[in-house]
PDB file of C-alpha atoms in Angstrom:
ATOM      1  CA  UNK A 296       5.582  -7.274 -22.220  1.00 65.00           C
ATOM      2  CA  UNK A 297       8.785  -8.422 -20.696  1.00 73.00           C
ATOM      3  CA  UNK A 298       8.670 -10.013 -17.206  1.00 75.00           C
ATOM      4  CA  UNK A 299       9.892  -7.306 -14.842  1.00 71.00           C
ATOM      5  CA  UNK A 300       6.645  -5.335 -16.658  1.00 75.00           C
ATOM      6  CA  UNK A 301       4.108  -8.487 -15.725  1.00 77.00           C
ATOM      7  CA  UNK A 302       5.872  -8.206 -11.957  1.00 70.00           C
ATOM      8  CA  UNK A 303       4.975  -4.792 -11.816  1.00 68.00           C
ATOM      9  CA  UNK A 304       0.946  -5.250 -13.491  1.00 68.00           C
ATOM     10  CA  UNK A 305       0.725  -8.035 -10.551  1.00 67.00           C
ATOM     11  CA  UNK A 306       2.103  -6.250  -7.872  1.00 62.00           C
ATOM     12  CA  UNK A 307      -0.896  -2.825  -8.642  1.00 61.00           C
ATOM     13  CA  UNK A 308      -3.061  -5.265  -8.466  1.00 60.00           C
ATOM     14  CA  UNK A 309      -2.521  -6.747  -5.563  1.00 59.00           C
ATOM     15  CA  UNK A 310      -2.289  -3.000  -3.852  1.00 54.00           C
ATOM     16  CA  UNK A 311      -5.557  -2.623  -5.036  1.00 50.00           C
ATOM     17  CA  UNK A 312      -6.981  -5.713  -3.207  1.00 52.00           C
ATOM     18  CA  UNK A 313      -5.523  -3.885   0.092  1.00 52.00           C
ATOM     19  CA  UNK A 314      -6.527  -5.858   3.239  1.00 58.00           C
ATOM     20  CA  UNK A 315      -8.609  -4.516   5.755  1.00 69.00           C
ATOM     21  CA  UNK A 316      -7.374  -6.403   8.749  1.00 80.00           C
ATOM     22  CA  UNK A 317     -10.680  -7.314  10.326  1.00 85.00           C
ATOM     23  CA  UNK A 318     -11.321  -3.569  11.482  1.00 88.00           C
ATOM     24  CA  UNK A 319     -13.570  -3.142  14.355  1.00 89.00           C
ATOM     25  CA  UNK A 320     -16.696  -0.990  13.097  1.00 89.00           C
ATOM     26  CA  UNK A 321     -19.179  -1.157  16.067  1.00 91.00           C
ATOM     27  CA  UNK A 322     -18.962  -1.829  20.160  1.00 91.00           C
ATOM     28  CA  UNK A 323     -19.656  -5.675  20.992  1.00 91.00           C
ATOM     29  CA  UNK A 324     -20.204  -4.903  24.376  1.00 91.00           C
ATOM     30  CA  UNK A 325     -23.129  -1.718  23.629  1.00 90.00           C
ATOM     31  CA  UNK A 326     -23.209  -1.667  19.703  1.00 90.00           C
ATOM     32  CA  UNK A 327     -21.586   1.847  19.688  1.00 91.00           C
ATOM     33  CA  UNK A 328     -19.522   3.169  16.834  1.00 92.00           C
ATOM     34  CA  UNK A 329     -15.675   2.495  17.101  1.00 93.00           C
ATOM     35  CA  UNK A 330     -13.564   5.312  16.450  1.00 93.00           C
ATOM     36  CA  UNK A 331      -9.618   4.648  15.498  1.00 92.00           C
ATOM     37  CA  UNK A 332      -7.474   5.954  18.194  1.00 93.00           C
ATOM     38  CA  UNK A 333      -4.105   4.960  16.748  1.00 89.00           C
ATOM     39  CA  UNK A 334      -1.583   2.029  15.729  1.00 87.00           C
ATOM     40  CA  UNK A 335      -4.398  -0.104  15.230  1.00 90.00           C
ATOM     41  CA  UNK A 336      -6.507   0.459  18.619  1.00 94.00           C
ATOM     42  CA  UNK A 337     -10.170   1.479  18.404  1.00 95.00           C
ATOM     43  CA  UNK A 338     -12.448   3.130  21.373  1.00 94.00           C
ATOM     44  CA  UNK A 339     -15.910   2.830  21.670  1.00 94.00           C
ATOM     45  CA  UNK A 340     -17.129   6.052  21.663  1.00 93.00           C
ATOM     46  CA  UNK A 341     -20.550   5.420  24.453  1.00 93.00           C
ATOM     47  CA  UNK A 342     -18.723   2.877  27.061  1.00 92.00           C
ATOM     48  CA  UNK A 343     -14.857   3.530  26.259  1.00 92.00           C
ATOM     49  CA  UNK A 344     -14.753  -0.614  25.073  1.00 93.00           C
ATOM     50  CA  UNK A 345     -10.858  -0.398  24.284  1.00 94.00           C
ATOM     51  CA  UNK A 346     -10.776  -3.065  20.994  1.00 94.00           C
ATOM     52  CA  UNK A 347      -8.036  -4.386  18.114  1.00 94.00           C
ATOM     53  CA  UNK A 348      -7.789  -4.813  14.309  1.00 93.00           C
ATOM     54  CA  UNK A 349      -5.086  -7.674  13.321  1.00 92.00           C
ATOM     55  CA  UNK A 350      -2.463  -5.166  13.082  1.00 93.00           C
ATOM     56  CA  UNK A 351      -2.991  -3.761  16.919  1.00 93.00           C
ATOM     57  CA  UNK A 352      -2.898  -7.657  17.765  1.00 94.00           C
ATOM     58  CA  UNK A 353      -0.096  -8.619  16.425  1.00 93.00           C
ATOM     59  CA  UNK A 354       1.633  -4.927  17.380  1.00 93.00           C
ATOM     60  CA  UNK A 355       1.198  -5.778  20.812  1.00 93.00           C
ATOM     61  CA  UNK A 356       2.138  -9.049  20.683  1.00 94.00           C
ATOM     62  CA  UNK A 357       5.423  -8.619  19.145  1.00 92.00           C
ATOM     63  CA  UNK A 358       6.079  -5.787  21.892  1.00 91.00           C
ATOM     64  CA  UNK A 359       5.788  -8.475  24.684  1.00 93.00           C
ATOM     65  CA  UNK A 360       7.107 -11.534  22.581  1.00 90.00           C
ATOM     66  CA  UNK A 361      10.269 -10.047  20.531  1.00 86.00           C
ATOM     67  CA  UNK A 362      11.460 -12.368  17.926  1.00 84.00           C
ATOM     68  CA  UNK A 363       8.415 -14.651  17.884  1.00 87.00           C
ATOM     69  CA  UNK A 364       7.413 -16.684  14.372  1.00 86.00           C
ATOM     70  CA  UNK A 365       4.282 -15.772  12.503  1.00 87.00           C
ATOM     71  CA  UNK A 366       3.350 -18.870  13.437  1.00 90.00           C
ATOM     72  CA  UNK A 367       3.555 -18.034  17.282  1.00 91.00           C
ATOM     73  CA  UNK A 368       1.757 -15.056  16.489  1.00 92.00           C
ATOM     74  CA  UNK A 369      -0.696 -16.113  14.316  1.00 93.00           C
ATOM     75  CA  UNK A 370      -1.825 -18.553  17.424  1.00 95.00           C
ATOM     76  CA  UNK A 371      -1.480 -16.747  20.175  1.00 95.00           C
ATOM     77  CA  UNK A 372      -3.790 -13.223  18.502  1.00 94.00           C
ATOM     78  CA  UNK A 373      -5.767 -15.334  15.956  1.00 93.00           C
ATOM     79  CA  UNK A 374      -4.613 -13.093  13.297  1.00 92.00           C
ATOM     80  CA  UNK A 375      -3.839 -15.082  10.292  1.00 91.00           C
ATOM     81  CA  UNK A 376      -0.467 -15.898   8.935  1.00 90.00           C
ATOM     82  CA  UNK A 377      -1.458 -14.087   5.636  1.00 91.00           C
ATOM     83  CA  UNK A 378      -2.148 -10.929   7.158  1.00 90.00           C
ATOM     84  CA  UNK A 379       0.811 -11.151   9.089  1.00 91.00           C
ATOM     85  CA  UNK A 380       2.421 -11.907   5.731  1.00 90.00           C
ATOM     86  CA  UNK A 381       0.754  -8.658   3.884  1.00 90.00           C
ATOM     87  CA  UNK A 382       1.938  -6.552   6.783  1.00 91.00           C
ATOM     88  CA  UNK A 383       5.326  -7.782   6.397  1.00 90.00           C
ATOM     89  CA  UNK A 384       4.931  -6.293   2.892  1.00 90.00           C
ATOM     90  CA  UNK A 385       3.480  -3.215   3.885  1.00 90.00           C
ATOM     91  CA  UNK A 386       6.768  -2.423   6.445  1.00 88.00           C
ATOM     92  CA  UNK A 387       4.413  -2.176   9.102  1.00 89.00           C
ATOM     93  CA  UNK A 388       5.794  -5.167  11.006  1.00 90.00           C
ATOM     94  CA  UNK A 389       9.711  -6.033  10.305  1.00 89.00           C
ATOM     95  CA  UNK A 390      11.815  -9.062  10.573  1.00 87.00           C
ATOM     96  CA  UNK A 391      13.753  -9.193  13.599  1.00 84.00           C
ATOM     97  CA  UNK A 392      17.379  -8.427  13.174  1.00 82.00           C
ATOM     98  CA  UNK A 393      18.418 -12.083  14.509  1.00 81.00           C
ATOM     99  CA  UNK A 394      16.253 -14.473  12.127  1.00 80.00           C
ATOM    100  CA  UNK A 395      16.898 -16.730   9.921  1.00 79.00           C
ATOM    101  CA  UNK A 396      13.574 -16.070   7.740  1.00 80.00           C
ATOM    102  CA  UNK A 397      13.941 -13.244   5.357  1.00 85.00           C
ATOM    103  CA  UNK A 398      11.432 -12.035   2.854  1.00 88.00           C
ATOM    104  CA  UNK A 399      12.492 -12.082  -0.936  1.00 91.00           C
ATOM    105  CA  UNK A 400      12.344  -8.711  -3.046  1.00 91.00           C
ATOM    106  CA  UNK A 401       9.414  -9.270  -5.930  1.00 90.00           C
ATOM    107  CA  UNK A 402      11.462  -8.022  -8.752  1.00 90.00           C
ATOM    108  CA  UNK A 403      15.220  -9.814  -8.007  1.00 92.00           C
ATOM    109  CA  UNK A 404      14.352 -11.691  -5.412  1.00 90.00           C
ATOM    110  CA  UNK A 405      17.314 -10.505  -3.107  1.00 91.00           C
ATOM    111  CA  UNK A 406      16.743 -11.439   0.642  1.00 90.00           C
ATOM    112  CA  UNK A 407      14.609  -8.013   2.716  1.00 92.00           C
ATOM    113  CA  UNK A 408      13.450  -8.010   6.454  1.00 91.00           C
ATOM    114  CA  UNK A 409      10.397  -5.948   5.267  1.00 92.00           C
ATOM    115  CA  UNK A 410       8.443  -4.463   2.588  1.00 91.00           C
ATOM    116  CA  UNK A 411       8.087  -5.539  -0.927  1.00 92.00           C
ATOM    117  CA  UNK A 412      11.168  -4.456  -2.638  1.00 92.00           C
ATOM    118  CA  UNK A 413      14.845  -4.401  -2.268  1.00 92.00           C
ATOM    119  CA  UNK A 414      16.184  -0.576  -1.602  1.00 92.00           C
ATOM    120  CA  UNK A 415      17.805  -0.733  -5.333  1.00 93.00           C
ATOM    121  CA  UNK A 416      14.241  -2.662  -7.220  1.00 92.00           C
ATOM    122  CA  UNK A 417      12.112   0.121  -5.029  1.00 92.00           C
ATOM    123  CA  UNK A 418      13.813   3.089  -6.482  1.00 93.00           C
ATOM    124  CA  UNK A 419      14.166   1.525 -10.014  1.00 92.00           C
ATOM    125  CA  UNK A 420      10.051   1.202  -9.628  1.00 91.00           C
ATOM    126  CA  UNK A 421       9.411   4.486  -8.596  1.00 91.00           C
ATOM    127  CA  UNK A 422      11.552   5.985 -11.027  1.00 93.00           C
ATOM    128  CA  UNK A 423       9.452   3.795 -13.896  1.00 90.00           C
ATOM    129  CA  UNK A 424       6.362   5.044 -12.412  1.00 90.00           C
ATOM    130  CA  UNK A 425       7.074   8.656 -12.191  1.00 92.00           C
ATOM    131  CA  UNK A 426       8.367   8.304 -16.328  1.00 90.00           C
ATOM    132  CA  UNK A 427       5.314   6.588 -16.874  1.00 87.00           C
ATOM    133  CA  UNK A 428       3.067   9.668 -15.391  1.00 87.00           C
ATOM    134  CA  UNK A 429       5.170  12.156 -16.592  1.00 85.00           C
ATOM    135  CA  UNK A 430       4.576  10.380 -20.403  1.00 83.00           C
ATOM    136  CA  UNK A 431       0.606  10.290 -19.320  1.00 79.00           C
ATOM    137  CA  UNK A 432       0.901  14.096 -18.883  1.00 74.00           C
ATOM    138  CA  UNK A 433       2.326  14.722 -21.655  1.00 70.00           C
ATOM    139  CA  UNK A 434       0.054  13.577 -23.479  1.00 63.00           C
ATOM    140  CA  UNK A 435      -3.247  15.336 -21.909  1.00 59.00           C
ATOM    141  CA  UNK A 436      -4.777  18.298 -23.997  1.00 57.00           C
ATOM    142  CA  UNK A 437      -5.488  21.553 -21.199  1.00 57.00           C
ATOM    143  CA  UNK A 438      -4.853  24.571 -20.472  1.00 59.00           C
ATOM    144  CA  UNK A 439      -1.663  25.831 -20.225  1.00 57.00           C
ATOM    145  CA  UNK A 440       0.697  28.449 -21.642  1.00 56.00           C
ATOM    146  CA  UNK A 441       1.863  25.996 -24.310  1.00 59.00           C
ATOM    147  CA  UNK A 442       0.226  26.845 -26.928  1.00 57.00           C
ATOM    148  CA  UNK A 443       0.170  23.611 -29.866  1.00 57.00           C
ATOM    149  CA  UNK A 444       2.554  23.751 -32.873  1.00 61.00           C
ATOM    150  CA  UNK A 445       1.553  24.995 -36.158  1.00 60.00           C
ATOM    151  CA  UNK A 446      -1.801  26.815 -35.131  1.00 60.00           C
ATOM    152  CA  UNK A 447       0.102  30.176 -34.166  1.00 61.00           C
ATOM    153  CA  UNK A 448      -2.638  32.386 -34.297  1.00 61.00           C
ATOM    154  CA  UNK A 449      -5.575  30.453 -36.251  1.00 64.00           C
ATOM    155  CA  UNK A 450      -8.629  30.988 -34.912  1.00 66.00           C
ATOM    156  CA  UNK A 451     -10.068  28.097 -33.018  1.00 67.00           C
ATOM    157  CA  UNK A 452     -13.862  29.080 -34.338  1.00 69.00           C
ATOM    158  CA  UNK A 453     -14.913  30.134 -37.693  1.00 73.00           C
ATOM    159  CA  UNK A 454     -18.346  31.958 -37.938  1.00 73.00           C
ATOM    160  CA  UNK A 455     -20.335  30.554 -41.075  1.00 76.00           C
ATOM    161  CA  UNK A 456     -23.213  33.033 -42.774  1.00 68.00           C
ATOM    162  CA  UNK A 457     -21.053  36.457 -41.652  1.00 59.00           C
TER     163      UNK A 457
END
């Protein structure tokens, strides 16, 4: 398996392990459910409690504070630096223009301000991954109009005892 192949095994995985961003579920003030009302803002649906995962946190916080560190952020919401981090990967939250910091592309390691993949790795990725499912089809038995080579109208069944 060459390495760009172990990059891209890692990098499912860690999809997989998706973070939920500490998620309001219930009402601390009533114990009502929350219900998502949008860019990471919840609403209790009894008393109208108005209540924040990580993302909303740091959302608003950046729309006050533009430019601040992770680190600034990270102290001022309580969200921690590695979720800040994982929504740096998942483009919700982007670099500002005017910083020094950069994130580094996972497969050439070029310098992005967002996301996990340079615009010329993330195309080369998809591209491998829509080959690799097209391969995967190809290879699944169904129904279709295809009908399989050398079989040209053989029965499928034979009756024994007729």
């Amino acid at each position: 398996m060459s390495d760009k192949e172990e990059k891209i095994k890692m990098l499912k995985k860690e999809f997989q392990d998706a973070n939920t961003y500490n998620r309001p579920t219930y009402c601390q003030e009533c114990g009502g459910v929350m219900v998502f009302k949008g860019v990471g803002e919840y609403q209790c649906e009894k008393c109208g409690l108005l209540a924040y995962d990580d993302y909303g946190k740091a959302r608003n916080y950046l729309e006050k504070h533009t430019g601040a560190t992770s680190a600034q952020v990270s102290e001022a919401t309580g969200v921690s630096q590695r979720s800040i981090r994982e929504m740096l990967k998942e483009a919700r939250l982007e670099i500002a223009a005017n910083s020094n910091f950069f994130l580094q592309c996972e497969i050439c390691g070029a310098s992005i301000r967002m996301g996990r993949f340079c615009p010329k790795c993330e195309t080369a990725y998809h591209r491998s991954m829509e080959e690799k499912a097209r391969q995967k089809n190809e290879k699944v038995a169904g129904f279709s109009a295809q009908r399989p080579k050398g079989e040209d109208g053989l029965k499928r069944f034979k009756r024994e005892g007729l």
